[in-house]
Amino acid sequence: LVPVEWRVAQAAVVEGLCVIHLDRGRLEDAIQNCAAARGIREDLLAEAPEDPDRLHSLAAVLVSEGDIKRSSGRSEEALAEYLRGRSLLEESLRLVPEEQRASQDMAVFLDRIGSLQEERGDLEAALSAREEALSLVSRLADTHPENPQWIWAKASALNSVGETHLALDGVVAAEAAFLRARATAEGLPHQDRMSASARGTESRSLVGLGDVEMSRGRHEQACRFYSEAVEIDEALVDEDPGDNSRRHDLTISLGRMARALRMEGQIEEALENSRRAVVIMEEIAREEPRASWQRGLAVALGQVGELEYELGRSGLALQSFARELALDEARVEQDPADPSRWDDLAFSLL
């Protein structure tokens, strides 16, 4: 028999290879390594099914595997990995109810589940998962007010809840969640409030509040919120230009700014923001061929097309719309079981 320590080390090495393949954009190789690591962790857990550390280690592999499958367009498989990981952490918390690491990771799984369910149009299920995540991190933040990690996590969870409420047309509940997120983040010590994570959370709250104002038809107020978000996101990208998540966040705030400017009649200014978003998304999508990046690029191209058409430049508009359509068709081919991709394709065909 191979000693447990050797098999744990073997799993760690294979998990490391998964990260290397992912960094190099080799998604299928990364998935294969995750599957191999999962097999080792499953065997270890079978030998000690009530070992919290082994439960947690297998759950960690499952969240990685789910993230990679989601990036490669396999959303059904990703959701299955997330749900299985959630059940493992539930068992871990049953064994050790106050274990902080398991509670934190459970919140991560719940947020992943909620995000994926929201993408697929199951908004009620998404809200339920995100509210459960908020309950977990709120308890941690209240129990450990000296730990900025939990305060930041609570603010982030509030943003997630607000976004789902807004998708459900719950404007008042969404606004309350975004305002609570800002107030929670402001409770951090100054040095922690200036961290990249906290500032990114602040930008997300500002985008959410801008969305609330847009839903009320108050476009000028929305512009102010979006402008603050763009300023934060630009600074974060300047600090780490290689972080694609930060660059993606910037494209979101730029796209929202473009939408508000368009409603204010400032079409050229809106187009400038949309074009910037397209350039950034093209760079990200080349570096990391994730399904979510491809969707972001398609959305940005559609926005540019609409603005070009509104300015009377139908030829340029058609070029953008054709690229948007090609991306949406490719995404449907990757995962035809995902209804949200068919919705995107139908919209691009209009």
PDB file of C-alpha atoms in Angstrom, residues 75-331:
ATOM      1  CA  SER A  75     -21.933  24.712 -17.428  1.00  0.00           C
ATOM      2  CA  GLU A  76     -24.043  21.655 -16.591  1.00  0.00           C
ATOM      3  CA  GLU A  77     -20.955  19.723 -15.507  1.00  0.00           C
ATOM      4  CA  ALA A  78     -19.675  22.754 -13.611  1.00  0.00           C
ATOM      5  CA  LEU A  79     -22.918  23.046 -11.654  1.00  0.00           C
ATOM      6  CA  ALA A  80     -22.744  19.329 -10.787  1.00  0.00           C
ATOM      7  CA  GLU A  81     -19.201  19.805  -9.404  1.00  0.00           C
ATOM      8  CA  TYR A  82     -20.281  22.817  -7.339  1.00  0.00           C
ATOM      9  CA  LEU A  83     -23.307  20.999  -5.904  1.00  0.00           C
ATOM     10  CA  ARG A  84     -21.211  17.967  -4.969  1.00  0.00           C
ATOM     11  CA  GLY A  85     -18.612  20.193  -3.323  1.00  0.00           C
ATOM     12  CA  ARG A  86     -21.368  21.904  -1.376  1.00  0.00           C
ATOM     13  CA  SER A  87     -22.605  18.560  -0.025  1.00  0.00           C
ATOM     14  CA  LEU A  88     -19.069  17.634   1.080  1.00  0.00           C
ATOM     15  CA  LEU A  89     -18.689  20.909   2.969  1.00  0.00           C
ATOM     16  CA  GLU A  90     -22.099  20.449   4.564  1.00  0.00           C
ATOM     17  CA  GLU A  91     -20.825  17.135   5.922  1.00  0.00           C
ATOM     18  CA  SER A  92     -17.613  18.814   7.103  1.00  0.00           C
ATOM     19  CA  LEU A  93     -19.618  21.486   8.926  1.00  0.00           C
ATOM     20  CA  ARG A  94     -21.815  18.795  10.501  1.00  0.00           C
ATOM     21  CA  LEU A  95     -18.686  17.221  11.944  1.00  0.00           C
ATOM     22  CA  VAL A  96     -17.055  20.529  12.988  1.00  0.00           C
ATOM     23  CA  PRO A  97     -19.813  23.200  13.067  1.00  0.00           C
ATOM     24  CA  GLU A  98     -17.554  26.146  13.908  1.00  0.00           C
ATOM     25  CA  GLU A  99     -14.823  25.398  11.356  1.00  0.00           C
ATOM     26  CA  GLN A 100     -14.120  28.770   9.701  1.00  0.00           C
ATOM     27  CA  ARG A 101     -12.348  27.390   6.643  1.00  0.00           C
ATOM     28  CA  ALA A 102     -15.295  25.168   5.719  1.00  0.00           C
ATOM     29  CA  SER A 103     -17.752  28.037   6.285  1.00  0.00           C
ATOM     30  CA  GLN A 104     -15.732  30.338   4.050  1.00  0.00           C
ATOM     31  CA  ASP A 105     -15.434  27.737   1.317  1.00  0.00           C
ATOM     32  CA  MET A 106     -19.138  26.920   1.595  1.00  0.00           C
ATOM     33  CA  ALA A 107     -19.853  30.599   0.900  1.00  0.00           C
ATOM     34  CA  VAL A 108     -17.588  30.389  -2.163  1.00  0.00           C
ATOM     35  CA  PHE A 109     -19.486  27.353  -3.465  1.00  0.00           C
ATOM     36  CA  LEU A 110     -22.838  29.021  -2.844  1.00  0.00           C
ATOM     37  CA  ASP A 111     -21.767  32.149  -4.696  1.00  0.00           C
ATOM     38  CA  ARG A 112     -20.523  30.048  -7.633  1.00  0.00           C
ATOM     39  CA  ILE A 113     -23.812  28.137  -7.673  1.00  0.00           C
ATOM     40  CA  GLY A 114     -25.821  31.356  -7.513  1.00  0.00           C
ATOM     41  CA  SER A 115     -23.803  32.987 -10.283  1.00  0.00           C
ATOM     42  CA  LEU A 116     -24.176  29.993 -12.581  1.00  0.00           C
ATOM     43  CA  GLN A 117     -27.891  29.663 -11.860  1.00  0.00           C
ATOM     44  CA  GLU A 118     -28.358  33.357 -12.585  1.00  0.00           C
ATOM     45  CA  GLU A 119     -26.549  32.975 -15.908  1.00  0.00           C
ATOM     46  CA  ARG A 120     -28.899  30.124 -16.765  1.00  0.00           C
ATOM     47  CA  GLY A 121     -31.993  32.162 -15.879  1.00  0.00           C
ATOM     48  CA  ASP A 122     -32.951  30.398 -12.624  1.00  0.00           C
ATOM     49  CA  LEU A 123     -33.072  33.627 -10.629  1.00  0.00           C
ATOM     50  CA  GLU A 124     -35.023  32.378  -7.607  1.00  0.00           C
ATOM     51  CA  ALA A 125     -32.537  29.541  -7.060  1.00  0.00           C
ATOM     52  CA  ALA A 126     -29.671  32.000  -7.548  1.00  0.00           C
ATOM     53  CA  LEU A 127     -31.095  34.353  -4.923  1.00  0.00           C
ATOM     54  CA  SER A 128     -31.559  31.497  -2.455  1.00  0.00           C
ATOM     55  CA  ALA A 129     -27.929  30.373  -2.861  1.00  0.00           C
ATOM     56  CA  ARG A 130     -26.563  33.893  -2.577  1.00  0.00           C
ATOM     57  CA  GLU A 131     -28.644  34.724   0.497  1.00  0.00           C
ATOM     58  CA  GLU A 132     -27.367  31.528   2.144  1.00  0.00           C
ATOM     59  CA  ALA A 133     -23.797  32.614   1.337  1.00  0.00           C
ATOM     60  CA  LEU A 134     -24.512  36.055   2.828  1.00  0.00           C
ATOM     61  CA  SER A 135     -25.841  34.444   6.012  1.00  0.00           C
ATOM     62  CA  LEU A 136     -22.644  32.406   6.390  1.00  0.00           C
ATOM     63  CA  VAL A 137     -20.175  35.259   5.886  1.00  0.00           C
ATOM     64  CA  SER A 138     -22.290  37.658   7.970  1.00  0.00           C
ATOM     65  CA  ARG A 139     -22.048  35.247  10.888  1.00  0.00           C
ATOM     66  CA  LEU A 140     -18.277  35.054  10.433  1.00  0.00           C
ATOM     67  CA  ALA A 141     -17.972  38.848  10.186  1.00  0.00           C
ATOM     68  CA  ASP A 142     -20.092  39.365  13.304  1.00  0.00           C
ATOM     69  CA  THR A 143     -18.186  36.701  15.250  1.00  0.00           C
ATOM     70  CA  HIS A 144     -14.742  37.944  14.135  1.00  0.00           C
ATOM     71  CA  PRO A 145     -15.063  41.733  13.620  1.00  0.00           C
ATOM     72  CA  GLU A 146     -11.289  42.076  13.890  1.00  0.00           C
ATOM     73  CA  ASN A 147     -10.775  40.030  10.706  1.00  0.00           C
ATOM     74  CA  PRO A 148     -11.052  42.255   7.581  1.00  0.00           C
ATOM     75  CA  GLN A 149     -11.356  39.178   5.360  1.00  0.00           C
ATOM     76  CA  TRP A 150     -14.846  38.417   6.680  1.00  0.00           C
ATOM     77  CA  ILE A 151     -15.974  42.053   6.435  1.00  0.00           C
ATOM     78  CA  TRP A 152     -14.853  42.209   2.823  1.00  0.00           C
ATOM     79  CA  ALA A 153     -16.542  38.856   2.120  1.00  0.00           C
ATOM     80  CA  LYS A 154     -19.792  40.158   3.632  1.00  0.00           C
ATOM     81  CA  ALA A 155     -19.692  43.262   1.417  1.00  0.00           C
ATOM     82  CA  SER A 156     -19.046  41.102  -1.646  1.00  0.00           C
ATOM     83  CA  ALA A 157     -21.934  38.768  -0.743  1.00  0.00           C
ATOM     84  CA  LEU A 158     -24.250  41.767  -0.335  1.00  0.00           C
ATOM     85  CA  ASN A 159     -23.325  42.890  -3.844  1.00  0.00           C
ATOM     86  CA  SER A 160     -24.192  39.443  -5.189  1.00  0.00           C
ATOM     87  CA  VAL A 161     -27.572  39.501  -3.455  1.00  0.00           C
ATOM     88  CA  GLY A 162     -28.223  43.005  -4.792  1.00  0.00           C
ATOM     89  CA  GLU A 163     -27.429  41.976  -8.365  1.00  0.00           C
ATOM     90  CA  THR A 164     -29.838  39.049  -8.198  1.00  0.00           C
ATOM     91  CA  HIS A 165     -32.595  41.172  -6.643  1.00  0.00           C
ATOM     92  CA  LEU A 166     -32.147  43.636  -9.499  1.00  0.00           C
ATOM     93  CA  ALA A 167     -32.384  40.839 -12.068  1.00  0.00           C
ATOM     94  CA  LEU A 168     -35.696  39.911 -10.393  1.00  0.00           C
ATOM     95  CA  ASP A 169     -36.845  43.565 -10.669  1.00  0.00           C
ATOM     96  CA  GLY A 170     -36.580  43.973  -6.915  1.00  0.00           C
ATOM     97  CA  VAL A 171     -35.170  47.493  -7.200  1.00  0.00           C
ATOM     98  CA  VAL A 172     -35.740  48.554  -3.578  1.00  0.00           C
ATOM     99  CA  ALA A 173     -34.192  45.362  -2.173  1.00  0.00           C
ATOM    100  CA  ALA A 174     -31.275  45.674  -4.609  1.00  0.00           C
ATOM    101  CA  GLU A 175     -30.561  49.274  -3.625  1.00  0.00           C
ATOM    102  CA  ALA A 176     -30.647  48.336   0.069  1.00  0.00           C
ATOM    103  CA  ALA A 177     -28.137  45.515  -0.514  1.00  0.00           C
ATOM    104  CA  PHE A 178     -25.733  47.749  -2.476  1.00  0.00           C
ATOM    105  CA  LEU A 179     -25.911  50.477   0.169  1.00  0.00           C
ATOM    106  CA  ARG A 180     -25.276  47.908   2.907  1.00  0.00           C
ATOM    107  CA  ALA A 181     -22.299  46.614   0.914  1.00  0.00           C
ATOM    108  CA  ARG A 182     -20.795  50.104   0.765  1.00  0.00           C
ATOM    109  CA  ALA A 183     -21.432  50.719   4.452  1.00  0.00           C
ATOM    110  CA  THR A 184     -19.905  47.355   5.359  1.00  0.00           C
ATOM    111  CA  ALA A 185     -16.763  48.050   3.306  1.00  0.00           C
ATOM    112  CA  GLU A 186     -16.443  51.491   4.870  1.00  0.00           C
ATOM    113  CA  GLY A 187     -16.188  49.737   8.241  1.00  0.00           C
ATOM    114  CA  LEU A 188     -12.807  48.305   7.255  1.00  0.00           C
ATOM    115  CA  PRO A 189      -9.632  49.908   8.639  1.00  0.00           C
ATOM    116  CA  HIS A 190      -8.115  52.395   6.188  1.00  0.00           C
ATOM    117  CA  GLN A 191      -5.264  50.146   5.047  1.00  0.00           C
ATOM    118  CA  ASP A 192      -7.692  47.304   4.342  1.00  0.00           C
ATOM    119  CA  ARG A 193     -10.216  49.622   2.704  1.00  0.00           C
ATOM    120  CA  MET A 194      -7.526  50.586   0.195  1.00  0.00           C
ATOM    121  CA  SER A 195      -6.741  46.981  -0.752  1.00  0.00           C
ATOM    122  CA  ALA A 196      -7.505  45.830  -4.290  1.00  0.00           C
ATOM    123  CA  SER A 197     -10.243  43.480  -3.077  1.00  0.00           C
ATOM    124  CA  ALA A 198     -12.025  46.175  -1.085  1.00  0.00           C
ATOM    125  CA  ARG A 199     -11.797  48.740  -3.892  1.00  0.00           C
ATOM    126  CA  GLY A 200     -13.057  46.189  -6.403  1.00  0.00           C
ATOM    127  CA  THR A 201     -16.010  45.529  -4.105  1.00  0.00           C
ATOM    128  CA  GLU A 202     -16.644  49.280  -3.897  1.00  0.00           C
ATOM    129  CA  SER A 203     -16.652  49.523  -7.698  1.00  0.00           C
ATOM    130  CA  ARG A 204     -19.124  46.660  -7.905  1.00  0.00           C
ATOM    131  CA  SER A 205     -21.443  48.435  -5.441  1.00  0.00           C
ATOM    132  CA  LEU A 206     -21.229  51.617  -7.505  1.00  0.00           C
ATOM    133  CA  VAL A 207     -22.126  49.736 -10.692  1.00  0.00           C
ATOM    134  CA  GLY A 208     -25.073  48.208  -8.862  1.00  0.00           C
ATOM    135  CA  LEU A 209     -26.293  51.586  -7.641  1.00  0.00           C
ATOM    136  CA  GLY A 210     -25.911  52.938 -11.168  1.00  0.00           C
ATOM    137  CA  ASP A 211     -28.055  50.060 -12.426  1.00  0.00           C
ATOM    138  CA  VAL A 212     -30.696  50.959  -9.823  1.00  0.00           C
ATOM    139  CA  GLU A 213     -30.749  54.562 -11.032  1.00  0.00           C
ATOM    140  CA  MET A 214     -30.986  53.397 -14.654  1.00  0.00           C
ATOM    141  CA  SER A 215     -34.011  51.262 -13.801  1.00  0.00           C
ATOM    142  CA  ARG A 216     -35.649  54.397 -12.374  1.00  0.00           C
ATOM    143  CA  GLY A 217     -34.846  56.437 -15.458  1.00  0.00           C
ATOM    144  CA  ARG A 218     -32.381  58.679 -13.625  1.00  0.00           C
ATOM    145  CA  HIS A 219     -29.600  58.479 -16.178  1.00  0.00           C
ATOM    146  CA  GLU A 220     -27.558  61.442 -14.991  1.00  0.00           C
ATOM    147  CA  GLN A 221     -27.338  60.011 -11.469  1.00  0.00           C
ATOM    148  CA  ALA A 222     -26.405  56.627 -12.964  1.00  0.00           C
ATOM    149  CA  CYS A 223     -23.573  58.273 -14.924  1.00  0.00           C
ATOM    150  CA  ARG A 224     -22.106  59.605 -11.694  1.00  0.00           C
ATOM    151  CA  PHE A 225     -22.045  56.159 -10.090  1.00  0.00           C
ATOM    152  CA  TYR A 226     -20.615  54.531 -13.225  1.00  0.00           C
ATOM    153  CA  SER A 227     -17.971  57.240 -13.570  1.00  0.00           C
ATOM    154  CA  GLU A 228     -16.733  56.540 -10.025  1.00  0.00           C
ATOM    155  CA  ALA A 229     -16.639  52.816 -10.803  1.00  0.00           C
ATOM    156  CA  VAL A 230     -14.639  53.395 -13.999  1.00  0.00           C
ATOM    157  CA  GLU A 231     -12.141  55.521 -12.075  1.00  0.00           C
ATOM    158  CA  ILE A 232     -11.601  52.759  -9.483  1.00  0.00           C
ATOM    159  CA  ASP A 233     -11.355  50.013 -12.106  1.00  0.00           C
ATOM    160  CA  GLU A 234      -8.865  51.989 -14.198  1.00  0.00           C
ATOM    161  CA  ALA A 235      -6.646  52.487 -11.150  1.00  0.00           C
ATOM    162  CA  LEU A 236      -6.806  48.770 -10.312  1.00  0.00           C
ATOM    163  CA  VAL A 237      -5.841  47.818 -13.880  1.00  0.00           C
ATOM    164  CA  ASP A 238      -2.960  50.319 -13.829  1.00  0.00           C
ATOM    165  CA  GLU A 239      -1.654  48.629 -10.670  1.00  0.00           C
ATOM    166  CA  ASP A 240      -1.782  45.146 -12.236  1.00  0.00           C
ATOM    167  CA  PRO A 241      -2.296  45.241 -16.038  1.00  0.00           C
ATOM    168  CA  GLY A 242      -1.944  41.463 -16.289  1.00  0.00           C
ATOM    169  CA  ASP A 243      -4.938  40.696 -14.067  1.00  0.00           C
ATOM    170  CA  ASN A 244      -7.703  39.771 -16.514  1.00  0.00           C
ATOM    171  CA  SER A 245     -10.396  39.830 -13.848  1.00  0.00           C
ATOM    172  CA  ARG A 246      -9.638  43.483 -13.163  1.00  0.00           C
ATOM    173  CA  ARG A 247      -9.626  44.255 -16.873  1.00  0.00           C
ATOM    174  CA  HIS A 248     -12.962  42.496 -17.257  1.00  0.00           C
ATOM    175  CA  ASP A 249     -14.417  44.534 -14.389  1.00  0.00           C
ATOM    176  CA  LEU A 250     -13.288  47.675 -16.211  1.00  0.00           C
ATOM    177  CA  THR A 251     -15.135  46.608 -19.360  1.00  0.00           C
ATOM    178  CA  ILE A 252     -18.307  46.148 -17.307  1.00  0.00           C
ATOM    179  CA  SER A 253     -18.162  49.664 -15.863  1.00  0.00           C
ATOM    180  CA  LEU A 254     -17.260  51.090 -19.290  1.00  0.00           C
ATOM    181  CA  GLY A 255     -20.226  49.297 -20.860  1.00  0.00           C
ATOM    182  CA  ARG A 256     -22.590  50.584 -18.189  1.00  0.00           C
ATOM    183  CA  MET A 257     -21.206  54.105 -18.644  1.00  0.00           C
ATOM    184  CA  ALA A 258     -21.806  53.833 -22.387  1.00  0.00           C
ATOM    185  CA  ARG A 259     -25.404  52.785 -21.837  1.00  0.00           C
ATOM    186  CA  ALA A 260     -26.106  55.730 -19.522  1.00  0.00           C
ATOM    187  CA  LEU A 261     -24.402  58.226 -21.863  1.00  0.00           C
ATOM    188  CA  ARG A 262     -26.471  56.890 -24.736  1.00  0.00           C
ATOM    189  CA  MET A 263     -29.664  57.537 -22.785  1.00  0.00           C
ATOM    190  CA  GLU A 264     -28.410  61.057 -22.134  1.00  0.00           C
ATOM    191  CA  GLY A 265     -27.969  61.581 -25.894  1.00  0.00           C
ATOM    192  CA  GLN A 266     -24.155  61.575 -25.739  1.00  0.00           C
ATOM    193  CA  ILE A 267     -23.711  58.977 -28.472  1.00  0.00           C
ATOM    194  CA  GLU A 268     -20.099  59.712 -29.471  1.00  0.00           C
ATOM    195  CA  GLU A 269     -18.992  59.586 -25.835  1.00  0.00           C
ATOM    196  CA  ALA A 270     -20.904  56.353 -25.364  1.00  0.00           C
ATOM    197  CA  LEU A 271     -19.238  54.858 -28.430  1.00  0.00           C
ATOM    198  CA  GLU A 272     -15.794  55.783 -27.127  1.00  0.00           C
ATOM    199  CA  ASN A 273     -16.454  53.838 -23.905  1.00  0.00           C
ATOM    200  CA  SER A 274     -17.860  50.859 -25.820  1.00  0.00           C
ATOM    201  CA  ARG A 275     -14.882  50.713 -28.166  1.00  0.00           C
ATOM    202  CA  ARG A 276     -12.514  50.721 -25.204  1.00  0.00           C
ATOM    203  CA  ALA A 277     -14.441  47.782 -23.762  1.00  0.00           C
ATOM    204  CA  VAL A 278     -14.152  45.870 -27.058  1.00  0.00           C
ATOM    205  CA  VAL A 279     -10.381  46.395 -27.268  1.00  0.00           C
ATOM    206  CA  ILE A 280      -9.885  45.145 -23.704  1.00  0.00           C
ATOM    207  CA  MET A 281     -12.186  42.154 -24.170  1.00  0.00           C
ATOM    208  CA  GLU A 282     -10.412  41.186 -27.408  1.00  0.00           C
ATOM    209  CA  GLU A 283      -7.110  41.097 -25.546  1.00  0.00           C
ATOM    210  CA  ILE A 284      -8.546  39.072 -22.666  1.00  0.00           C
ATOM    211  CA  ALA A 285     -10.319  36.584 -24.952  1.00  0.00           C
ATOM    212  CA  ARG A 286      -7.092  35.999 -26.903  1.00  0.00           C
ATOM    213  CA  GLU A 287      -5.139  35.314 -23.733  1.00  0.00           C
ATOM    214  CA  GLU A 288      -7.794  33.161 -22.046  1.00  0.00           C
ATOM    215  CA  PRO A 289     -10.426  31.529 -24.288  1.00  0.00           C
ATOM    216  CA  ARG A 290     -13.062  31.346 -21.560  1.00  0.00           C
ATOM    217  CA  ALA A 291     -16.759  31.184 -22.410  1.00  0.00           C
ATOM    218  CA  SER A 292     -17.451  34.123 -20.081  1.00  0.00           C
ATOM    219  CA  TRP A 293     -14.820  36.273 -21.822  1.00  0.00           C
ATOM    220  CA  GLN A 294     -16.316  35.380 -25.215  1.00  0.00           C
ATOM    221  CA  ARG A 295     -19.728  36.455 -23.983  1.00  0.00           C
ATOM    222  CA  GLY A 296     -18.290  39.722 -22.659  1.00  0.00           C
ATOM    223  CA  LEU A 297     -16.744  40.427 -26.051  1.00  0.00           C
ATOM    224  CA  ALA A 298     -20.022  39.625 -27.828  1.00  0.00           C
ATOM    225  CA  VAL A 299     -21.940  42.014 -25.545  1.00  0.00           C
ATOM    226  CA  ALA A 300     -19.410  44.801 -26.121  1.00  0.00           C
ATOM    227  CA  LEU A 301     -19.515  44.285 -29.898  1.00  0.00           C
ATOM    228  CA  GLY A 302     -23.309  44.417 -29.864  1.00  0.00           C
ATOM    229  CA  GLN A 303     -23.218  47.697 -27.991  1.00  0.00           C
ATOM    230  CA  VAL A 304     -20.739  49.174 -30.470  1.00  0.00           C
ATOM    231  CA  GLY A 305     -22.941  48.029 -33.361  1.00  0.00           C
ATOM    232  CA  GLU A 306     -26.021  49.700 -31.892  1.00  0.00           C
ATOM    233  CA  LEU A 307     -24.179  52.974 -31.368  1.00  0.00           C
ATOM    234  CA  GLU A 308     -22.627  52.947 -34.853  1.00  0.00           C
ATOM    235  CA  TYR A 309     -26.081  52.339 -36.337  1.00  0.00           C
ATOM    236  CA  GLU A 310     -27.543  55.185 -34.293  1.00  0.00           C
ATOM    237  CA  LEU A 311     -24.866  57.475 -35.744  1.00  0.00           C
ATOM    238  CA  GLY A 312     -25.826  56.408 -39.278  1.00  0.00           C
ATOM    239  CA  ARG A 313     -22.767  54.249 -39.884  1.00  0.00           C
ATOM    240  CA  SER A 314     -24.613  51.097 -40.947  1.00  0.00           C
ATOM    241  CA  GLY A 315     -21.574  49.425 -42.549  1.00  0.00           C
ATOM    242  CA  LEU A 316     -19.541  49.583 -39.347  1.00  0.00           C
ATOM    243  CA  ALA A 317     -22.592  48.523 -37.364  1.00  0.00           C
ATOM    244  CA  LEU A 318     -23.036  45.409 -39.508  1.00  0.00           C
ATOM    245  CA  GLN A 319     -19.398  44.445 -38.995  1.00  0.00           C
ATOM    246  CA  SER A 320     -19.841  44.538 -35.220  1.00  0.00           C
ATOM    247  CA  PHE A 321     -23.154  42.682 -35.338  1.00  0.00           C
ATOM    248  CA  ALA A 322     -21.646  39.943 -37.543  1.00  0.00           C
ATOM    249  CA  ARG A 323     -18.808  39.385 -35.069  1.00  0.00           C
ATOM    250  CA  GLU A 324     -21.281  39.320 -32.180  1.00  0.00           C
ATOM    251  CA  LEU A 325     -23.402  36.723 -33.991  1.00  0.00           C
ATOM    252  CA  ALA A 326     -20.383  34.495 -34.733  1.00  0.00           C
ATOM    253  CA  LEU A 327     -19.359  34.494 -31.085  1.00  0.00           C
ATOM    254  CA  ASP A 328     -22.866  33.686 -29.867  1.00  0.00           C
ATOM    255  CA  GLU A 329     -23.194  30.846 -32.375  1.00  0.00           C
ATOM    256  CA  ALA A 330     -19.885  29.382 -31.197  1.00  0.00           C
ATOM    257  CA  ARG A 331     -21.008  29.586 -27.550  1.00  0.00           C
TER     258      ARG A 331
END
